[in-house]
Every structure is written in structure tokens, then in C-alpha cells.
Amino acid sequence: MAFSANQTYATGPKFSENFPKKTISTLLKPHNLPTLNPCKKNHVLPQQHKPLYISAATGFGYTDGPARTRDPFSIRCNAYEAGRSQPIVPISIGFDREEAAQKAKIGVYFATWWALNVVFNIYNKKVLNAFPFPWLTSTLSLAAGSLIMLVSWATNIAQPPETDLQFWKNLLPVAVAHTIGHVAATVSMSKVAVSFTHIIKSGEPAFTVLVSRFLMGETFPLSVYLSLLPIIGGCALSAATELNFNLTGFMGAMLSNLAFVFRNIFSKRGMSKGKSSSVGGMNYYACLSMLSLLILTPFAIAVEGPQLWAVGWQNALSQIGPNFIWWVVAQSVFYHLYNQVSYMSLNEISPLTFSIGNTMKRISVIVVSIFIFQTPLQPINALGAAIAISGTFLYSQAKQ
């Protein structure tokens, strides 16, 4: 097998020595061509191109050297120029392994993030349908994540972060906003369908722009403001046509949007200072969960209380059976895992890519939840959801 490639070469200064002078004169006279003068030093004739043919291909996954090691991205071959019989050019064909590995890593992050989020939303809704106590449910989610990370640090599965007092001070406002957003979203899902909560939560970019513009003094190009129109219009259309509309559920989703906007703002401000900037995504979210748990626990006890929890727990067990305990464990563990993966993704991708990924995540959650829970959906309601999600995508592009 052979392929041709252009090979550039030039004859050297002793070109005339390869031919007898008499032969050269004989060839030139009949055509009245000018006499060729010997090439001067450092002078080359015009470049010529001849095809190259592969004579041997080796490697195919192995690197050369004292020890032949496996390298699936390396191929080595020899080539010879047309008219010659021996190899003159070694050719190495390779691929950027780091870039390929990075793309594969991001793909795994995204697939894992979406899958874990879908599973969490399904089990979270099942638990809330049987056990309508969103404050305790939110607390258990944070407690499970905190326990997982403490065990990971104690067993050296994960390296504990190096923190100081300033780190926790910077983290405190982030944790407060995270706690409010988490509880508000859980309250929303206890009152309305999962799909409706996520449709309203797709309006978070509108809150981001409004808060940044009027409270932080930031300005945005016109395209960003125009992208908010389909977001606001789509959310309004979905809310107006929702068959099982509930004001508490709607306000919970809206409050969650606002809280998470402030969480992002506080995070950007505080986590670039001191040791805060050296804590990776996984450990950062672990610390955030622990601090949020400390904040949420007394409020959960005050709002709902152990007595209501005991009665509700017995009712859920009597209706569902032992599977209810598995649902609670699953929704708590998957909540931590999907958030942990999302924070780990932030270390590997740009905010724009993350925003697009978050939009696609909401689409998958909405579609799967509609099929799992057989949520009734009017065409006009689906249109509103499509408009809102499309607006979110346009917003991520306009912010680029």
C-alpha cells in the first residue's frame, strides 16, 4: 500500500559533477539553450516536488525505545521518494492525547452530572409525595453529603482541604444563600410537578442580569437583555397554563432562583481570596454542605419539628413499606453526588459551557419526569417551556 505526499528537496552545489561535461554540452546545443554554470555556494535550484511512498509502518500503539510501551496514539512509518529505493523520511503520525483525554473527561462529567440529577429528582419527588416535609428532606440531603465527605477524608479516599478561619468567613454568605435556595427548591417540588419547578428555575438568568444590573452596577450588551424576553415570556406562559398550579410551589422556585444568584455572586467574591482559591471543587462543595447543614438544622426543627416528622414517617412506612427508606437514602446520596460532580466540572470547563450543560440538564429532567410521573401537559404549556429553555440557551450565547 502506498500514498503520495509532496516532498520538497533541492539539488546541492555540486550538481554538474554527477554528469560528464561533454554530455551536458551535447544535450544543450541542439536546443540552443543557455549554458549551465556551476552552482555557486549556498545557491539552490528551484524547488521540485515528487511523491512519497510509505515503505514501512510500525508502532500502531507502541512507542520505540528500550522498553516497548503501549501508546494507542502513536504510529511510526518510513517513506521513500519516487525514484529512490531506500527510506529517506521517517514520519510520525500522532494525536494530542491530552486534548482527547480532556474531552473524554468532560463528556464523562456531563453524562454523570445529568444522570445523577435525573435520579435525584425522581427519588426526591417520590419521597415528598409520601412524606411532605421538605425542611427535613433538605436537611437529610446535606447530612448525607457531609457524612460521605467526612468518611472520605478519614479514610484518605479524598485529600482533606487546607482551610483557615478566613475561608469559613468567606464561605458563610455562600452557605446561607445555598441553604435558602436548596430549601426553596425542595418546598417547590413538594407542591408542584418536577417539570414545572424546573421550567420556572430555567428563568435564573433573568434574576442574574437584574441583580447584577441594579445591585452590582454591571452593564450588559443589548443581546443579553433581548435574550431575557423569551425566558420571562416562556416562564409566564407555562405558569399561566399549568394545570396543577400552586402559588407556594411557584414562589419557592422563584426564591430558589434568587438565592442561587446571590450564592454565585458571593462565591465569586469570596473564593478568590486567601486559601479559598486553593480548595478544589469537590472539597469546596463538601465544606459548603457542612456549613449549610449547621445553618439549616435549627430552622428545620423550628418549622416542622420531631413530632410531625415521627407521625409523617410512620404514615409513609405504612403506605410505601421498607422501600420508602431506600427512597430517602437514594435522594440524599444522589443530591450530594450530582452537586459534587457539577462543582468538579466547573474546574474543567468554562462558565459558558457549564451554562449550556445546565440548560441541557433541565431539559432531560423535565422530559424524564413527565414520563415517570405521567404529568399532564397541555401543548401551550409545553410551548412555554420550550420558549423559556430556548431563551436560556440564547442568554448563554449572548454572554459569551
CSV table of C-alpha atoms in Angstrom, one decimal:
chain,number,residue,atom,x,y,z
A,1,MET,CA,0.0,0.0,0.0
A,2,ALA,CA,1.4,3.5,-0.9
A,3,PHE,CA,0.2,7.0,-0.7
A,4,SER,CA,1.9,10.1,-2.2
A,5,ALA,CA,2.7,13.3,-0.4
A,6,ASN,CA,4.6,16.3,-1.7
A,7,GLN,CA,8.3,16.2,-0.7
A,8,THR,CA,10.4,19.3,-1.2
A,9,TYR,CA,14.1,19.0,-2.0
A,10,ALA,CA,16.8,20.8,-3.8
A,11,THR,CA,20.0,19.8,-5.6
A,12,GLY,CA,23.3,20.7,-4.0
A,13,PRO,CA,26.1,22.9,-5.3
A,14,LYS,CA,27.9,20.0,-7.0
A,15,PHE,CA,25.1,19.2,-9.4
A,16,SER,CA,27.4,19.2,-12.5
A,17,GLU,CA,29.8,16.7,-11.0
A,18,ASN,CA,27.3,13.9,-11.5
A,19,PHE,CA,27.4,14.2,-15.3
A,20,PRO,CA,30.3,14.4,-17.8
A,21,LYS,CA,30.8,17.9,-19.2
A,22,LYS,CA,30.7,16.5,-22.8
A,23,THR,CA,27.2,15.0,-22.2
A,24,ILE,CA,25.9,18.3,-20.9
A,25,SER,CA,27.2,20.2,-23.9
A,26,THR,CA,25.7,17.7,-26.3
A,27,LEU,CA,22.3,18.0,-24.6
A,28,LEU,CA,22.3,21.8,-24.7
A,29,LYS,CA,23.5,22.6,-28.2
A,30,PRO,CA,20.6,21.2,-30.3
A,31,HIS,CA,18.1,23.2,-28.4
A,32,ASN,CA,20.1,26.4,-28.2
A,33,LEU,CA,19.6,26.5,-24.5
A,34,PRO,CA,21.8,28.7,-22.3
A,35,THR,CA,24.9,27.1,-20.9
A,36,LEU,CA,24.5,25.9,-17.3
A,37,ASN,CA,27.0,27.4,-15.0
A,38,PRO,CA,28.2,25.5,-11.9
A,39,CYS,CA,26.0,26.4,-8.9
A,40,LYS,CA,27.5,28.9,-6.5
A,41,LYS,CA,27.9,28.1,-2.9
A,42,ASN,CA,24.7,28.3,-0.8
A,43,HIS,CA,22.7,28.6,-4.0
A,44,VAL,CA,20.0,26.0,-4.8
A,45,LEU,CA,18.0,25.3,-7.9
A,46,PRO,CA,14.2,25.9,-7.9
A,47,GLN,CA,12.3,23.5,-5.7
A,48,GLN,CA,10.8,20.4,-7.2
A,49,HIS,CA,8.1,18.1,-5.9
A,50,LYS,CA,8.0,14.4,-6.1
A,51,PRO,CA,5.6,11.9,-4.5
A,52,LEU,CA,6.5,10.0,-1.3
A,53,TYR,CA,5.6,6.3,-0.8
A,54,ILE,CA,5.3,4.5,2.5
A,55,SER,CA,7.8,1.7,2.8
A,56,ALA,CA,7.0,0.5,6.3
A,57,ALA,CA,4.7,1.3,9.1
A,58,THR,CA,5.5,0.4,12.7
A,59,GLY,CA,4.2,1.0,16.2
A,60,PHE,CA,0.5,1.0,15.9
A,61,GLY,CA,0.2,1.6,19.7
A,62,TYR,CA,3.8,1.0,20.8
A,63,THR,CA,6.5,3.6,21.4
A,64,ASP,CA,10.1,2.9,20.4
A,65,GLY,CA,12.8,2.8,23.0
A,66,PRO,CA,14.5,0.3,25.4
A,67,ALA,CA,11.1,-0.8,26.6
A,68,ARG,CA,8.2,-1.0,24.1
A,69,THR,CA,5.3,0.5,25.9
A,70,ARG,CA,1.7,0.7,24.9
A,71,ASP,CA,0.7,4.0,23.3
A,72,PRO,CA,-2.6,3.9,21.4
A,73,PHE,CA,-1.9,7.4,19.9
A,74,SER,CA,1.5,6.7,18.2
A,75,ILE,CA,2.2,5.3,14.7
A,76,ARG,CA,5.6,5.5,13.1
A,77,CYS,CA,6.3,4.9,9.4
A,78,ASN,CA,9.1,5.3,6.8
A,79,ALA,CA,8.7,6.8,3.3
A,80,TYR,CA,10.8,7.0,0.2
A,81,GLU,CA,10.8,9.4,-2.6
A,82,ALA,CA,9.7,8.3,-6.1
A,83,GLY,CA,12.9,7.3,-8.0
A,84,ARG,CA,14.7,6.1,-4.9
A,85,SER,CA,14.8,2.7,-3.3
A,86,GLN,CA,15.5,3.4,0.3
A,87,PRO,CA,13.7,5.3,3.0
A,88,ILE,CA,14.7,8.9,3.4
A,89,VAL,CA,12.0,10.4,5.6
A,90,PRO,CA,10.7,9.0,8.9
A,91,ILE,CA,7.1,10.1,9.5
A,92,SER,CA,5.4,10.1,12.9
A,93,ILE,CA,1.7,10.2,13.0
A,94,GLY,CA,0.3,11.2,16.4
A,95,PHE,CA,-2.6,12.6,18.2
A,96,ASP,CA,-2.9,15.1,21.0
A,97,ARG,CA,-3.5,12.7,23.9
A,98,GLU,CA,-4.1,15.4,26.5
A,99,GLU,CA,-6.8,17.1,24.4
A,100,ALA,CA,-8.5,13.8,23.7
A,101,ALA,CA,-8.4,12.8,27.3
A,102,GLN,CA,-9.7,16.2,28.4
A,103,LYS,CA,-12.7,16.0,26.0
A,104,ALA,CA,-13.4,12.5,27.2
A,105,LYS,CA,-13.2,13.6,30.9
A,106,ILE,CA,-15.7,16.5,30.3
A,107,GLY,CA,-18.0,14.1,28.5
A,108,VAL,CA,-18.0,11.8,31.4
A,109,TYR,CA,-18.6,14.7,33.8
A,110,PHE,CA,-21.6,15.9,31.8
A,111,ALA,CA,-23.1,12.4,31.4
A,112,THR,CA,-22.7,11.7,35.1
A,113,TRP,CA,-24.0,15.1,36.2
A,114,TRP,CA,-27.2,14.7,34.1
A,115,ALA,CA,-27.8,11.1,35.1
A,116,LEU,CA,-27.3,11.8,38.8
A,117,ASN,CA,-29.6,14.8,38.7
A,118,VAL,CA,-32.4,12.9,36.9
A,119,VAL,CA,-32.2,10.1,39.5
A,120,PHE,CA,-32.2,12.6,42.4
A,121,ASN,CA,-35.3,14.5,41.1
A,122,ILE,CA,-37.2,11.2,40.7
A,123,TYR,CA,-36.5,9.9,44.2
A,124,ASN,CA,-36.8,13.4,45.7
A,125,LYS,CA,-40.3,13.7,44.3
A,126,LYS,CA,-41.3,10.2,45.4
A,127,VAL,CA,-40.2,11.0,49.0
A,128,LEU,CA,-42.0,14.3,49.0
A,129,ASN,CA,-45.2,12.7,47.7
A,130,ALA,CA,-45.2,10.2,50.6
A,131,PHE,CA,-43.5,12.4,53.2
A,132,PRO,CA,-44.4,16.1,52.6
A,133,PHE,CA,-41.7,17.5,54.9
A,134,PRO,CA,-39.3,19.5,52.7
A,135,TRP,CA,-37.3,21.0,55.5
A,136,LEU,CA,-36.3,17.6,56.9
A,137,THR,CA,-35.8,16.2,53.4
A,138,SER,CA,-33.4,19.1,52.6
A,139,THR,CA,-31.6,18.5,55.9
A,140,LEU,CA,-31.1,14.8,55.2
A,141,SER,CA,-29.6,15.6,51.8
A,142,LEU,CA,-27.0,17.9,53.3
A,143,ALA,CA,-26.3,15.5,56.2
A,144,ALA,CA,-25.7,12.6,53.8
A,145,GLY,CA,-23.2,14.6,51.7
A,146,SER,CA,-21.4,15.8,54.9
A,147,LEU,CA,-21.1,12.2,56.2
A,148,ILE,CA,-19.8,10.9,52.8
A,149,MET,CA,-17.1,13.5,52.7
A,150,LEU,CA,-16.1,13.1,56.4
A,151,VAL,CA,-15.6,9.4,55.8
A,152,SER,CA,-13.7,10.0,52.6
A,153,TRP,CA,-11.3,12.4,54.4
A,154,ALA,CA,-10.9,10.0,57.4
A,155,THR,CA,-10.0,7.0,55.1
A,156,ASN,CA,-7.8,9.1,52.7
A,157,ILE,CA,-10.1,8.4,49.8
A,158,ALA,CA,-10.1,12.2,49.3
A,159,GLN,CA,-7.4,14.6,50.5
A,160,PRO,CA,-8.8,16.9,53.2
A,161,PRO,CA,-8.6,20.6,52.3
A,162,GLU,CA,-6.4,23.1,54.0
A,163,THR,CA,-8.6,25.8,55.4
A,164,ASP,CA,-8.4,28.7,57.8
A,165,LEU,CA,-10.8,31.0,59.6
A,166,GLN,CA,-10.9,33.4,56.7
A,167,PHE,CA,-12.0,30.6,54.4
A,168,TRP,CA,-15.1,29.8,56.6
A,169,LYS,CA,-15.9,33.5,56.8
A,170,ASN,CA,-15.8,33.8,53.1
A,171,LEU,CA,-17.9,30.7,52.8
A,172,LEU,CA,-20.6,31.8,55.3
A,173,PRO,CA,-22.7,34.1,52.9
A,174,VAL,CA,-22.4,31.4,50.2
A,175,ALA,CA,-23.7,28.8,52.5
A,176,VAL,CA,-26.6,31.0,53.6
A,177,ALA,CA,-27.7,31.6,50.0
A,178,HIS,CA,-27.2,27.9,49.2
A,179,THR,CA,-29.3,26.8,52.1
A,180,ILE,CA,-32.2,29.2,51.2
A,181,GLY,CA,-32.0,28.1,47.5
A,182,HIS,CA,-32.0,24.4,48.4
A,183,VAL,CA,-34.9,24.5,50.8
A,184,ALA,CA,-37.0,26.8,48.5
A,185,ALA,CA,-36.5,24.4,45.6
A,186,THR,CA,-37.5,21.4,47.8
A,187,VAL,CA,-40.6,23.2,49.0
A,188,SER,CA,-41.5,24.0,45.4
A,189,MET,CA,-41.2,20.3,44.4
A,190,SER,CA,-43.3,19.3,47.3
A,191,LYS,CA,-46.2,21.4,46.0
A,192,VAL,CA,-46.0,21.2,42.2
A,193,ALA,CA,-44.7,18.8,39.5
A,194,VAL,CA,-40.9,18.4,39.0
A,195,SER,CA,-41.2,19.6,35.4
A,196,PHE,CA,-43.0,22.9,36.4
A,197,THR,CA,-40.3,23.6,39.1
A,198,HIS,CA,-37.5,23.2,36.5
A,199,ILE,CA,-39.3,25.3,34.0
A,200,ILE,CA,-39.5,28.2,36.4
A,201,LYS,CA,-35.9,27.6,37.5
A,202,SER,CA,-34.8,27.9,33.9
A,203,GLY,CA,-35.6,31.7,34.5
A,204,GLU,CA,-32.5,32.0,36.7
A,205,PRO,CA,-30.5,34.0,34.1
A,206,ALA,CA,-33.2,36.8,34.3
A,207,PHE,CA,-32.5,37.1,38.0
A,208,THR,CA,-28.8,37.1,37.4
A,209,VAL,CA,-29.0,40.0,35.0
A,210,LEU,CA,-31.4,42.0,37.1
A,211,VAL,CA,-29.4,41.6,40.3
A,212,SER,CA,-26.1,42.3,38.6
A,213,ARG,CA,-27.5,45.4,36.9
A,214,PHE,CA,-29.4,47.1,39.7
A,215,LEU,CA,-27.5,45.9,42.8
A,216,MET,CA,-24.0,45.4,41.5
A,217,GLY,CA,-23.9,48.1,38.8
A,218,GLU,CA,-22.8,45.8,36.0
A,219,THR,CA,-23.8,46.5,32.4
A,220,PHE,CA,-24.6,44.0,29.7
A,221,PRO,CA,-24.9,44.2,25.9
A,222,LEU,CA,-28.3,44.6,24.3
A,223,SER,CA,-28.3,41.0,23.1
A,224,VAL,CA,-28.2,39.8,26.7
A,225,TYR,CA,-31.3,41.9,27.6
A,226,LEU,CA,-33.1,40.7,24.5
A,227,SER,CA,-32.4,37.1,25.4
A,228,LEU,CA,-34.4,37.6,28.7
A,229,LEU,CA,-37.6,38.2,26.8
A,230,PRO,CA,-38.2,34.6,25.8
A,231,ILE,CA,-37.1,33.4,29.2
A,232,ILE,CA,-39.6,35.6,31.0
A,233,GLY,CA,-42.3,35.1,28.4
A,234,GLY,CA,-41.9,31.3,28.4
A,235,CYS,CA,-42.0,31.0,32.2
A,236,ALA,CA,-45.0,33.2,32.4
A,237,LEU,CA,-46.8,31.2,29.7
A,238,SER,CA,-46.0,27.9,31.5
A,239,ALA,CA,-47.2,29.3,34.8
A,240,ALA,CA,-50.4,30.6,33.4
A,241,THR,CA,-51.3,27.3,31.7
A,242,GLU,CA,-50.1,24.9,34.5
A,243,LEU,CA,-53.0,22.5,35.3
A,244,ASN,CA,-51.8,22.0,38.9
A,245,PHE,CA,-50.6,25.5,39.6
A,246,ASN,CA,-49.7,26.2,43.3
A,247,LEU,CA,-48.6,29.6,44.5
A,248,THR,CA,-46.3,28.2,47.2
A,249,GLY,CA,-44.6,26.0,44.6
A,250,PHE,CA,-44.3,28.8,42.2
A,251,MET,CA,-42.8,31.2,44.8
A,252,GLY,CA,-40.5,28.5,46.1
A,253,ALA,CA,-39.0,28.1,42.6
A,254,MET,CA,-38.7,31.9,42.2
A,255,LEU,CA,-37.0,32.3,45.6
A,256,SER,CA,-34.6,29.5,44.7
A,257,ASN,CA,-33.6,31.3,41.6
A,258,LEU,CA,-32.9,34.5,43.5
A,259,ALA,CA,-31.0,32.7,46.3
A,260,PHE,CA,-28.7,30.8,43.8
A,261,VAL,CA,-27.9,34.1,42.0
A,262,PHE,CA,-26.6,35.5,45.3
A,263,ARG,CA,-24.8,32.3,46.0
A,264,ASN,CA,-22.9,32.7,42.8
A,265,ILE,CA,-22.1,36.3,43.4
A,266,PHE,CA,-20.8,35.7,47.0
A,267,SER,CA,-18.8,32.7,45.7
A,268,LYS,CA,-17.0,34.8,43.1
A,269,ARG,CA,-16.2,37.5,45.6
A,270,GLY,CA,-15.1,35.3,48.5
A,271,MET,CA,-13.5,32.3,46.9
A,272,SER,CA,-10.7,34.2,45.2
A,273,LYS,CA,-9.2,35.3,48.5
A,274,GLY,CA,-6.6,33.5,50.6
A,275,LYS,CA,-6.8,29.7,50.9
A,276,SER,CA,-10.3,29.8,49.5
A,277,SER,CA,-8.8,29.8,46.0
A,278,SER,CA,-6.8,26.6,46.6
A,279,VAL,CA,-9.8,24.4,47.6
A,280,GLY,CA,-10.9,22.2,44.7
A,281,GLY,CA,-14.4,21.8,43.5
A,282,MET,CA,-15.1,18.5,45.4
A,283,ASN,CA,-13.8,19.8,48.7
A,284,TYR,CA,-15.3,23.2,48.2
A,285,TYR,CA,-18.8,21.7,47.9
A,286,ALA,CA,-18.2,19.4,50.9
A,287,CYS,CA,-17.4,22.4,53.1
A,288,LEU,CA,-20.4,24.2,51.7
A,289,SER,CA,-22.6,21.3,52.6
A,290,MET,CA,-21.4,21.1,56.1
A,291,LEU,CA,-21.8,24.8,56.8
A,292,SER,CA,-25.3,24.7,55.2
A,293,LEU,CA,-26.2,21.8,57.4
A,294,LEU,CA,-25.3,23.7,60.5
A,295,ILE,CA,-27.4,26.6,59.4
A,296,LEU,CA,-30.4,24.6,58.3
A,297,THR,CA,-30.8,22.1,61.2
A,298,PRO,CA,-32.2,24.5,63.8
A,299,PHE,CA,-34.6,26.1,61.3
A,300,ALA,CA,-35.9,22.7,60.2
A,301,ILE,CA,-36.6,21.7,63.8
A,302,ALA,CA,-38.4,25.0,64.5
A,303,VAL,CA,-40.5,24.9,61.3
A,304,GLU,CA,-41.5,21.2,61.3
A,305,GLY,CA,-40.2,19.5,64.4
A,306,PRO,CA,-39.6,15.9,65.5
A,307,GLN,CA,-43.2,15.3,66.4
A,308,LEU,CA,-44.5,16.0,62.9
A,309,TRP,CA,-41.6,14.0,61.5
A,310,ALA,CA,-42.4,10.9,63.6
A,311,VAL,CA,-46.1,10.9,62.5
A,312,GLY,CA,-45.2,11.5,58.9
A,313,TRP,CA,-42.5,8.8,58.9
A,314,GLN,CA,-45.0,6.2,60.2
A,315,ASN,CA,-47.6,7.1,57.6
A,316,ALA,CA,-45.0,6.8,54.8
A,317,LEU,CA,-43.8,3.5,56.0
A,318,SER,CA,-47.3,2.1,56.3
A,319,GLN,CA,-48.2,3.3,52.8
A,320,ILE,CA,-44.9,2.5,50.9
A,321,GLY,CA,-43.2,-0.1,53.1
A,322,PRO,CA,-39.5,-0.6,53.5
A,323,ASN,CA,-38.8,0.9,50.1
A,324,PHE,CA,-39.5,4.3,51.5
A,325,ILE,CA,-36.3,4.1,53.5
A,326,TRP,CA,-34.4,3.3,50.3
A,327,TRP,CA,-36.0,6.3,48.6
A,328,VAL,CA,-34.8,8.7,51.4
A,329,VAL,CA,-31.3,7.3,51.3
A,330,ALA,CA,-31.2,7.5,47.5
A,331,GLN,CA,-32.4,11.1,47.2
A,332,SER,CA,-30.0,12.2,49.9
A,333,VAL,CA,-26.9,10.5,48.4
A,334,PHE,CA,-27.7,11.4,44.8
A,335,TYR,CA,-28.3,15.0,45.8
A,336,HIS,CA,-24.8,15.3,47.1
A,337,LEU,CA,-23.2,13.3,44.2
A,338,TYR,CA,-24.8,15.4,41.4
A,339,ASN,CA,-23.8,18.7,43.1
A,340,GLN,CA,-20.3,17.4,43.7
A,341,VAL,CA,-19.9,16.4,40.1
A,342,SER,CA,-21.2,19.8,38.9
A,343,TYR,CA,-18.7,21.6,41.1
A,344,MET,CA,-15.9,19.3,39.8
A,345,SER,CA,-17.0,20.2,36.3
A,346,LEU,CA,-16.5,23.9,36.9
A,347,ASN,CA,-12.8,23.3,37.4
A,348,GLU,CA,-12.6,21.8,33.9
A,349,ILE,CA,-14.8,23.9,31.7
A,350,SER,CA,-15.7,27.5,31.0
A,351,PRO,CA,-18.8,29.1,32.6
A,352,LEU,CA,-20.4,29.3,29.2
A,353,THR,CA,-20.0,25.5,28.6
A,354,PHE,CA,-21.3,24.9,32.2
A,355,SER,CA,-24.4,27.1,31.5
A,356,ILE,CA,-25.2,25.2,28.3
A,357,GLY,CA,-24.8,22.0,30.1
A,358,ASN,CA,-27.1,23.2,32.9
A,359,THR,CA,-29.7,24.0,30.3
A,360,MET,CA,-29.5,20.6,28.7
A,361,LYS,CA,-29.7,19.1,32.2
A,362,ARG,CA,-33.0,20.8,32.8
A,363,ILE,CA,-34.4,19.5,29.5
A,364,SER,CA,-33.5,15.9,30.5
A,365,VAL,CA,-35.1,16.3,33.9
A,366,ILE,CA,-38.3,17.8,32.5
A,367,VAL,CA,-38.7,15.2,29.9
A,368,VAL,CA,-37.9,12.2,32.1
A,369,SER,CA,-40.1,13.4,35.0
A,370,ILE,CA,-43.1,13.9,32.7
A,371,PHE,CA,-42.8,10.2,31.6
A,372,ILE,CA,-42.1,8.8,35.0
A,373,PHE,CA,-44.9,10.7,36.9
A,374,GLN,CA,-47.3,10.8,33.9
A,375,THR,CA,-47.6,14.6,34.4
A,376,PRO,CA,-50.5,16.1,32.3
A,377,LEU,CA,-49.1,18.6,29.9
A,378,GLN,CA,-51.0,20.9,27.6
A,379,PRO,CA,-49.5,21.9,24.2
A,380,ILE,CA,-49.5,25.5,25.2
A,381,ASN,CA,-47.7,24.6,28.5
A,382,ALA,CA,-45.0,22.7,26.5
A,383,LEU,CA,-44.6,25.6,24.2
A,384,GLY,CA,-43.9,27.9,27.2
A,385,ALA,CA,-41.3,25.5,28.5
A,386,ALA,CA,-39.6,25.3,25.1
A,387,ILE,CA,-39.5,29.1,24.7
A,388,ALA,CA,-38.1,29.6,28.2
A,389,ILE,CA,-35.4,26.9,27.7
A,390,SER,CA,-34.5,28.3,24.3
A,391,GLY,CA,-34.2,31.8,25.9
A,392,THR,CA,-31.8,30.3,28.4
A,393,PHE,CA,-29.6,28.9,25.6
A,394,LEU,CA,-29.7,32.3,23.8
A,395,TYR,CA,-28.6,34.0,27.0
A,396,SER,CA,-25.6,31.7,27.4
A,397,GLN,CA,-24.6,32.6,23.9
A,398,ALA,CA,-25.1,36.3,24.3
A,399,LYS,CA,-23.0,36.3,27.5
A,400,GLN,CA,-20.0,34.8,25.6
